[in-house]
Short mmCIF file of C-alpha atoms in Angstrom, two decimals:
data_model
loop_
_atom_site.label_atom_id
_atom_site.label_comp_id
_atom_site.label_asym_id
_atom_site.label_seq_id
_atom_site.Cartn_x
_atom_site.Cartn_y
_atom_site.Cartn_z
CA MET C 25 2.82 -23.26 15.65
CA GLY C 26 5.15 -22.21 12.84
CA LYS C 27 7.96 -19.75 13.56
CA ILE C 28 7.25 -16.06 13.16
CA VAL C 29 9.22 -12.91 13.80
CA ILE C 30 7.34 -9.64 14.15
CA THR C 31 9.30 -6.41 13.81
CA VAL C 32 7.68 -3.33 15.29
CA GLY C 33 8.64 0.22 14.31
CA ARG C 34 6.86 2.83 16.36
CA GLU C 35 6.38 6.56 16.73
CA TYR C 36 7.33 7.86 20.16
CA GLY C 37 4.27 8.00 22.45
CA SER C 38 2.21 5.71 20.22
CA GLY C 39 2.36 2.95 22.85
CA GLY C 40 4.00 0.75 20.23
CA ARG C 41 6.33 -0.87 22.76
CA PHE C 42 3.42 -1.73 25.09
CA VAL C 43 1.39 -3.12 22.16
CA ALA C 44 4.38 -5.18 21.01
CA LYS C 45 4.77 -6.71 24.49
CA LEU C 46 1.06 -7.62 24.60
CA VAL C 47 1.31 -9.22 21.16
CA ALA C 48 4.29 -11.31 22.29
CA ASP C 49 2.43 -12.38 25.45
CA LYS C 50 -0.72 -13.25 23.50
CA LEU C 51 1.25 -15.36 20.99
CA GLY C 52 3.45 -16.84 23.71
CA ILE C 53 6.70 -15.74 22.03
CA LYS C 54 9.78 -13.83 23.18
CA PHE C 55 9.95 -10.04 23.33
CA TYR C 56 13.05 -7.97 22.53
CA ASP C 57 13.38 -4.24 23.10
CA LYS C 58 15.94 -3.13 25.68
CA GLU C 59 16.74 -6.85 25.95
CA LEU C 60 18.82 -6.30 22.78
CA ILE C 61 21.14 -4.02 24.72
CA ALA C 62 22.09 -6.68 27.26
CA LEU C 63 22.61 -9.23 24.50
CA SER C 64 24.74 -6.79 22.50
CA ALA C 65 26.85 -6.05 25.58
CA GLN C 66 27.43 -9.78 26.13
CA GLU C 67 28.73 -10.17 22.61
CA SER C 68 31.07 -7.18 22.57
CA ASN C 69 33.42 -5.12 24.68
CA MET C 70 30.87 -2.29 24.94
CA SER C 71 29.14 -1.76 28.28
CA GLU C 72 25.36 -1.64 28.56
CA LYS C 73 25.70 2.03 29.51
CA VAL C 74 27.63 2.89 26.35
CA ILE C 75 25.18 0.90 24.19
CA GLU C 76 22.19 2.62 25.79
CA ASP C 77 23.64 5.99 24.91
CA LEU C 78 24.22 4.98 21.28
CA ASP C 79 21.04 2.93 20.87
CA GLU C 80 18.97 3.75 17.76
CA LYS C 81 21.04 6.81 16.98
CA ALA C 82 22.98 7.53 13.85
CA ALA C 83 26.20 9.52 14.35
CA GLU C 84 26.30 13.12 13.16
CA ARG C 85 28.56 13.13 10.15
CA PHE C 86 29.78 16.54 9.17
CA PHE C 87 32.98 15.62 7.47
CA TYR C 88 32.16 12.94 4.96
CA ALA C 89 29.33 12.23 2.55
CA LEU C 90 26.36 10.13 3.58
CA PRO C 91 25.84 7.00 1.57
CA ALA C 92 22.93 7.26 -0.82
CA THR C 93 21.53 3.88 0.18
CA GLY C 94 21.73 1.45 3.06
CA TYR C 95 25.02 1.68 4.91
CA ILE C 96 26.74 -1.68 4.80
CA PRO C 97 30.42 -1.33 5.64
CA SER C 98 32.57 -4.07 4.15
CA SER C 99 34.07 -5.05 7.50
CA SER C 100 34.05 -3.88 11.10
CA SER C 101 37.64 -2.73 10.70
CA ASP C 102 36.46 -0.08 8.19
CA PHE C 103 38.31 3.02 9.38
CA ASN C 104 35.24 5.18 8.92
CA LEU C 105 33.17 3.19 11.37
CA THR C 106 31.69 5.24 14.18
CA MET C 107 30.67 3.70 17.49
CA ASN C 108 27.11 3.98 16.21
CA ASP C 109 27.98 1.95 13.12
CA LYS C 110 29.65 -0.68 15.27
CA LEU C 111 26.55 -0.94 17.43
CA PHE C 112 24.32 -1.21 14.38
CA LEU C 113 26.36 -4.10 13.03
CA LEU C 114 26.50 -5.75 16.45
CA GLN C 115 22.75 -5.40 17.06
CA SER C 116 22.03 -6.59 13.54
CA ASN C 117 23.89 -9.79 14.33
CA VAL C 118 22.05 -10.16 17.61
CA ILE C 119 18.71 -9.65 15.78
CA ARG C 120 19.60 -12.20 13.10
CA ASN C 121 20.60 -14.75 15.74
CA VAL C 122 17.30 -14.24 17.57
CA ALA C 123 15.32 -14.58 14.32
CA ASN C 124 17.13 -17.75 13.35
CA LYS C 125 16.57 -19.29 16.77
CA GLU C 126 12.99 -18.54 17.84
CA SER C 127 9.70 -16.77 17.31
CA ALA C 128 9.91 -13.23 18.63
CA VAL C 129 8.66 -9.70 18.63
CA ILE C 130 11.51 -7.22 18.05
CA VAL C 131 11.01 -3.52 18.68
CA GLY C 132 12.82 -0.82 16.60
CA ARG C 133 16.45 -0.93 15.47
CA ALA C 134 15.46 -1.24 11.78
CA ALA C 135 14.86 -4.96 12.35
CA ASP C 136 12.57 -5.06 9.27
CA TYR C 137 15.60 -4.07 7.17
CA VAL C 138 18.04 -6.30 9.06
CA LEU C 139 15.76 -9.29 8.40
CA ARG C 140 14.85 -8.33 4.85
CA ASN C 141 16.09 -11.67 3.46
CA ASN C 142 14.37 -13.80 6.09
CA ALA C 143 11.08 -15.62 5.45
CA GLY C 144 8.30 -15.60 8.05
CA VAL C 145 8.79 -11.96 9.08
CA LEU C 146 5.84 -9.61 9.65
CA ASN C 147 6.82 -5.92 9.57
CA VAL C 148 4.59 -3.61 11.57
CA PHE C 149 4.62 0.14 12.19
CA ILE C 150 2.57 1.73 14.97
CA HIS C 151 1.71 5.41 14.86
CA ALA C 152 -0.86 7.87 16.28
CA PRO C 153 -1.79 11.52 15.81
CA LEU C 154 0.76 13.90 17.35
CA GLU C 155 -1.62 15.26 20.00
CA THR C 156 -2.44 11.71 21.16
CA ARG C 157 1.24 10.86 21.45
CA VAL C 158 2.02 14.02 23.39
CA ARG C 159 -0.80 13.24 25.79
CA ASN C 160 0.44 9.64 26.18
CA ALA C 161 4.04 10.78 26.78
CA VAL C 162 2.95 13.14 29.55
CA LYS C 163 0.70 10.52 31.18
CA ASN C 164 2.85 7.41 30.75
CA TYR C 165 6.42 8.65 30.71
CA GLY C 166 5.95 11.65 33.02
CA LEU C 167 7.09 14.21 30.43
CA ASN C 168 6.72 17.89 31.28
CA PRO C 169 3.52 19.02 29.48
CA VAL C 170 5.24 22.27 28.41
CA THR C 171 8.09 20.59 26.56
CA ALA C 172 6.48 17.22 25.75
CA GLU C 173 5.64 18.02 22.12
CA LYS C 174 9.23 19.05 21.45
CA VAL C 175 10.60 15.84 23.06
CA VAL C 176 8.17 13.65 21.07
CA LYS C 177 9.18 15.28 17.78
CA LYS C 178 12.88 15.17 18.62
CA THR C 179 12.75 11.46 19.55
CA ASP C 180 10.99 10.62 16.30
CA GLU C 181 13.52 12.69 14.39
CA THR C 182 16.36 10.64 15.96
CA ARG C 183 14.63 7.35 15.14
CA LYS C 184 13.95 8.51 11.58
CA LYS C 185 17.59 9.50 11.05
CA TYR C 186 18.75 6.14 12.38
CA TYR C 187 16.38 4.17 10.18
CA ASN C 188 16.93 6.20 7.03
CA TYR C 189 20.69 6.27 7.44
CA TYR C 190 21.17 2.55 7.85
CA THR C 191 18.44 1.29 5.54
CA GLY C 192 18.43 3.85 2.69
CA LYS C 193 14.63 3.80 3.03
CA LYS C 194 12.10 6.12 4.66
CA TRP C 195 10.97 5.52 8.20
CA GLY C 196 7.18 5.50 8.35
CA ASP C 197 6.75 4.91 4.60
CA LEU C 198 3.94 2.35 4.38
CA ASN C 199 5.76 0.48 1.62
CA ASN C 200 8.24 -0.78 4.21
CA TYR C 201 5.57 -2.46 6.35
CA HIS C 202 3.06 -5.25 5.92
CA LEU C 203 0.85 -3.53 8.42
CA THR C 204 0.62 -0.03 9.90
CA VAL C 205 -1.81 0.66 12.72
CA ASP C 206 -2.98 3.91 14.27
CA SER C 207 -2.95 3.00 17.95
CA SER C 208 -5.60 5.63 18.70
CA LEU C 209 -7.95 2.85 17.57
CA GLY C 210 -7.31 1.55 21.10
CA THR C 211 -4.73 -0.82 22.54
CA ASP C 212 -6.99 -3.90 22.26
CA ALA C 213 -7.82 -3.21 18.61
CA THR C 214 -4.16 -2.62 17.76
CA VAL C 215 -3.07 -5.84 19.47
CA ASP C 216 -5.95 -7.79 17.87
CA VAL C 217 -5.03 -6.63 14.38
CA ILE C 218 -1.36 -7.63 14.71
CA VAL C 219 -2.25 -10.97 16.28
CA ALA C 220 -4.73 -11.65 13.43
CA ALA C 221 -2.06 -10.97 10.83
CA ALA C 222 0.47 -13.14 12.70
CA LYS C 223 -1.96 -16.05 13.00
CA SER C 224 -2.89 -15.85 9.33
CA LEU C 225 0.79 -15.99 8.41
CA ILE C 226 1.64 -18.83 10.81
CA THR C 227 -1.10 -21.05 9.39
CA LYS C 228 -0.44 -20.09 5.75
CA MET J 28 -23.82 -4.94 16.26
CA GLY J 29 -22.97 -1.27 16.35
CA LYS J 30 -22.74 0.69 13.14
CA ILE J 31 -19.42 0.87 11.32
CA VAL J 32 -18.27 2.37 8.03
CA ILE J 33 -15.03 1.10 6.55
CA THR J 34 -13.38 3.24 3.88
CA VAL J 35 -10.89 1.44 1.64
CA GLY J 36 -8.26 3.23 -0.41
CA ARG J 37 -6.27 0.93 -2.64
CA GLU J 38 -3.39 0.82 -5.04
CA TYR J 39 -4.33 -0.54 -8.47
CA GLY J 40 -3.74 -4.27 -8.71
CA SER J 41 -3.50 -4.72 -4.92
CA GLY J 42 -6.80 -6.62 -4.92
CA GLY J 43 -8.15 -3.99 -2.56
CA ARG J 44 -11.63 -4.00 -4.10
CA PHE J 45 -11.81 -7.82 -3.80
CA VAL J 46 -10.64 -7.70 -0.20
CA ALA J 47 -13.17 -4.95 0.59
CA LYS J 48 -16.02 -7.07 -0.81
CA LEU J 49 -14.95 -10.06 1.29
CA VAL J 50 -14.81 -7.87 4.40
CA ALA J 51 -18.33 -6.58 3.72
CA ASP J 52 -19.60 -10.14 3.20
CA LYS J 53 -17.86 -11.40 6.37
CA LEU J 54 -19.35 -8.60 8.46
CA GLY J 55 -22.71 -8.84 6.69
CA ILE J 56 -22.74 -5.18 5.69
CA LYS J 57 -23.30 -3.29 2.43
CA PHE J 58 -20.56 -2.80 -0.18
CA TYR J 59 -20.14 0.29 -2.32
CA ASP J 60 -17.72 0.71 -5.20
CA LYS J 61 -19.25 1.08 -8.67
CA GLU J 62 -22.59 1.09 -6.83
CA LEU J 63 -21.82 4.74 -6.00
CA ILE J 64 -22.06 5.55 -9.71
CA ALA J 65 -25.65 4.34 -10.05
CA LEU J 66 -26.63 6.15 -6.88
CA SER J 67 -24.97 9.34 -8.09
CA ALA J 68 -26.78 9.08 -11.43
CA GLN J 69 -30.11 8.69 -9.65
CA GLU J 70 -29.52 11.89 -7.72
CA SER J 71 -28.42 14.04 -10.62
CA ASN J 72 -28.87 14.75 -14.28
CA MET J 73 -25.58 13.01 -15.14
CA SER J 74 -25.74 9.65 -16.88
CA GLU J 75 -23.97 6.58 -15.52
CA LYS J 76 -21.75 6.67 -18.61
CA VAL J 77 -20.65 10.29 -17.97
CA ILE J 78 -20.06 9.55 -14.30
CA GLU J 79 -18.02 6.48 -15.08
CA ASP J 80 -15.76 8.57 -17.33
CA LEU J 81 -15.26 11.20 -14.61
CA ASP J 82 -15.10 8.80 -11.67
CA GLU J 83 -12.11 9.31 -9.34
CA LYS J 84 -10.45 11.77 -11.67
CA ALA J 85 -9.53 15.35 -10.96
CA ALA J 86 -9.79 17.71 -13.95
CA GLU J 87 -6.60 18.95 -15.53
CA ARG J 88 -6.43 22.61 -14.66
CA PHE J 89 -4.01 24.59 -16.71
CA PHE J 90 -5.56 28.00 -16.48
CA TYR J 91 -6.06 28.63 -12.79
CA ALA J 92 -4.15 27.95 -9.62
CA LEU J 93 -4.74 24.82 -7.62
CA PRO J 94 -5.98 25.29 -4.07
CA ALA J 95 -3.29 24.59 -1.49
CA THR J 96 -5.59 22.51 0.69
CA GLY J 97 -8.80 20.53 0.34
CA TYR J 98 -11.01 21.87 -2.41
CA ILE J 99 -14.40 22.82 -0.96
CA PRO J 100 -16.28 25.13 -3.31
CA SER J 101 -18.71 27.40 -1.49
CA SER J 102 -21.65 26.32 -3.62
CA SER J 103 -22.35 24.14 -6.63
CA SER J 104 -23.03 27.24 -8.68
CA ASP J 105 -19.40 28.28 -8.27
CA PHE J 106 -18.51 29.29 -11.86
CA ASN J 107 -15.14 27.52 -11.61
CA LEU J 108 -16.72 24.14 -11.02
CA THR J 109 -15.68 21.47 -13.49
CA MET J 110 -17.76 18.37 -14.14
CA ASN J 111 -15.24 16.51 -12.00
CA ASP J 112 -15.87 18.92 -9.10
CA LYS J 113 -19.62 18.49 -9.48
CA LEU J 114 -19.22 14.71 -9.37
CA PHE J 115 -17.00 14.96 -6.30
CA LEU J 116 -19.67 16.99 -4.51
CA LEU J 117 -22.43 14.71 -5.66
CA GLN J 118 -20.62 11.51 -4.67
CA SER J 119 -19.63 13.08 -1.34
CA ASN J 120 -23.33 13.56 -0.58
CA VAL J 121 -24.12 9.99 -1.63
CA ILE J 122 -21.33 8.72 0.62
CA ARG J 123 -22.51 10.79 3.58
CA ASN J 124 -26.07 9.52 3.08
CA VAL J 125 -24.86 5.94 3.01
CA ALA J 126 -22.75 6.46 6.17
CA ASN J 127 -25.63 8.06 8.04
CA LYS J 128 -27.99 5.25 7.11
CA GLU J 129 -26.15 1.97 7.46
CA SER J 130 -22.96 0.00 8.07
CA ALA J 131 -20.96 -0.24 4.85
CA VAL J 132 -17.63 -0.73 3.16
CA ILE J 133 -16.90 2.11 0.72
CA VAL J 134 -14.11 1.80 -1.83
CA GLY J 135 -12.08 4.82 -3.01
CA ARG J 136 -13.44 8.28 -3.79
CA ALA J 137 -11.60 9.87 -0.84
CA ALA J 138 -14.36 8.55 1.44
CA ASP J 139 -12.02 8.78 4.44
CA TYR J 140 -11.85 12.53 3.86
CA VAL J 141 -15.54 12.92 3.05
CA LEU J 142 -16.43 11.24 6.34
CA ARG J 143 -13.69 12.92 8.41
CA ASN J 144 -16.25 14.34 10.87
CA ASN J 145 -18.14 11.06 11.34
CA ALA J 146 -17.63 8.75 14.29
CA GLY J 147 -17.38 4.99 13.80
CA VAL J 148 -15.32 5.16 10.64
CA LEU J 149 -12.36 2.87 10.03
CA ASN J 150 -9.99 4.13 7.32
CA VAL J 151 -8.00 1.43 5.51
CA PHE J 152 -5.45 1.55 2.72
CA ILE J 153 -4.43 -1.57 0.81
CA HIS J 154 -1.18 -1.71 -1.10
CA ALA J 155 1.34 -4.23 -2.46
CA PRO J 156 4.76 -4.19 -4.10
CA LEU J 157 4.62 -2.96 -7.71
CA GLU J 158 5.69 -6.30 -9.23
CA THR J 159 2.92 -8.12 -7.34
CA ARG J 160 0.34 -5.59 -8.58
CA VAL J 161 1.51 -5.83 -12.18
CA ARG J 162 1.27 -9.63 -11.99
CA ASN J 163 -2.25 -9.36 -10.48
CA ALA J 164 -3.39 -6.90 -13.15
CA VAL J 165 -2.26 -9.20 -15.96
CA LYS J 166 -3.84 -12.26 -14.33
CA ASN J 167 -7.08 -10.75 -13.00
CA TYR J 168 -7.85 -7.84 -15.30
CA GLY J 169 -6.36 -9.29 -18.50
CA LEU J 170 -3.83 -6.47 -18.99
CA ASN J 171 -1.25 -6.84 -21.68
CA PRO J 172 1.95 -7.99 -19.93
CA VAL J 173 4.03 -5.60 -22.02
CA THR J 174 2.17 -2.45 -21.01
CA ALA J 175 0.78 -3.59 -17.62
CA GLU J 176 3.33 -1.79 -15.49
CA LYS J 177 2.66 1.50 -17.26
CA VAL J 178 -1.12 1.10 -16.83
CA VAL J 179 -0.75 0.25 -13.13
CA LYS J 180 1.42 3.30 -12.48
CA LYS J 181 -0.86 5.58 -14.55
CA THR J 182 -3.99 4.44 -12.74
CA ASP J 183 -2.39 5.06 -9.34
CA GLU J 184 -1.21 8.48 -10.54
CA THR J 185 -4.81 9.37 -11.47
CA ARG J 186 -6.13 8.19 -8.08
CA LYS J 187 -3.40 10.08 -6.27
CA LYS J 188 -4.16 13.29 -8.13
CA TYR J 189 -7.87 12.95 -7.35
CA TYR J 190 -7.27 12.28 -3.66
CA ASN J 191 -4.64 14.94 -3.17
CA TYR J 192 -6.60 17.56 -5.08
CA TYR J 193 -9.86 17.19 -3.17
CA THR J 194 -8.44 16.43 0.27
CA GLY J 195 -5.26 18.55 0.43
CA LYS J 196 -3.61 15.46 1.90
CA LYS J 197 -1.31 12.79 0.50
CA TRP J 198 -2.76 9.58 -0.94
CA GLY J 199 -1.00 6.61 0.64
CA ASP J 200 0.42 8.61 3.59
CA LEU J 201 -0.07 6.31 6.55
CA ASN J 202 -1.17 9.19 8.76
CA ASN J 203 -4.47 9.26 6.81
CA TYR J 204 -5.37 5.68 7.67
CA HIS J 205 -6.08 3.70 10.83
CA LEU J 206 -4.76 0.67 9.08
CA THR J 207 -2.62 -0.05 6.02
CA VAL J 208 -2.13 -3.59 4.81
CA ASP J 209 0.22 -5.09 2.23
CA SER J 210 -2.07 -7.52 0.47
CA SER J 211 0.88 -9.69 -0.55
CA LEU J 212 0.41 -11.08 2.96
CA GLY J 213 -2.39 -13.02 1.30
CA THR J 214 -6.08 -12.28 0.73
CA ASP J 215 -7.17 -14.20 3.85
CA ALA J 216 -4.67 -12.42 6.11
CA THR J 217 -5.65 -9.02 4.69
CA VAL J 218 -9.34 -9.70 5.22
CA ASP J 219 -8.72 -11.10 8.72
CA VAL J 220 -6.79 -8.04 9.78
CA ILE J 221 -9.50 -5.60 8.64
CA VAL J 222 -12.28 -7.68 10.18
CA ALA J 223 -10.36 -7.85 13.47
CA ALA J 224 -10.06 -4.06 13.53
CA ALA J 225 -13.73 -3.62 12.66
CA LYS J 226 -14.86 -6.00 15.37
CA SER J 227 -12.66 -4.36 17.99
CA LEU J 228 -14.18 -0.99 17.09
CA ILE J 229 -17.79 -2.24 17.01
CA THR J 230 -17.52 -3.69 20.50
CA LYS J 231 -15.56 -0.77 21.94
#
């Protein structure tokens, strides 16, 4: 089998992480989500706890202008670098190392953008109608039904800010992805579709 | 096999029509694109020529306000109805009749919206990077290389206006589709992905 890296962006509550894990299992390749945190900790002086708090979040920046396009600081000694920026750079390196080494499914962290110059990358985005995602979040993550919708929206807002800030592109814009799937089609259908695309690419 | 209707929105030059035909052939179901024009002519006093000129176009409306959401006139004797509106209503009926009768792939004409209350519908959107689509349009449709980009953009603009006007939604917004595919993955991969989704749904 040829090498393939599948990046998976996902709306909160869409079950994207679960689907991504099943895809990795079905293709017999590695899976990276929270695993990226441990790897990032190993390669830095940040603790897993600190990284978890910063993970997939852009810093609030009140005092200086946001860059108009993807944020690529010239070096990690840039005096404007926040902890969030440092983690982005660190995780980007971890993601590139993974992609150079092996076939893998990588969840979130703007991996589609990080790997934009790599060949053999399939970029996927998984979404679902809001009401479906709220229901899933209550059922699967034990969210309080009263506040679940707010939490779902807030989490997506954070992911969007992170993605847009570091990539200069729009999270959830179909032009960024080879494939977007509404997971309310069903978990099996969503997995099947991604696996079909991956297999077509591998044998191409 | 259970019944399934696949609606296919497509950017101009993405090869979406070609992919849709291959999907229909692979699933052994009917294919409707220009075929909707003949059917619409049969059920009205408009000629195929007139319909072809109006097809997938919203009228320019300078003199009265656009509706904020999907345009559903209360009856076809509404005095504000343009020829475009009449064709939209006519084609919507043709599409609903097809969907009630048989499994089919239907290209364009906001069929996803027209069939929004039907079960067993898979909504697909096919896109590709602009430069790929321009290249395809020159190669496959014989467009003049000098003006091809302009024609591609103009055609998409017309489709977008049509879709947005009659549906009150945004053409090419991934929330409208179960599946969006970048056809630069390759024709085979694009077909495989749609067929995989269709099969998963049929057997669900």
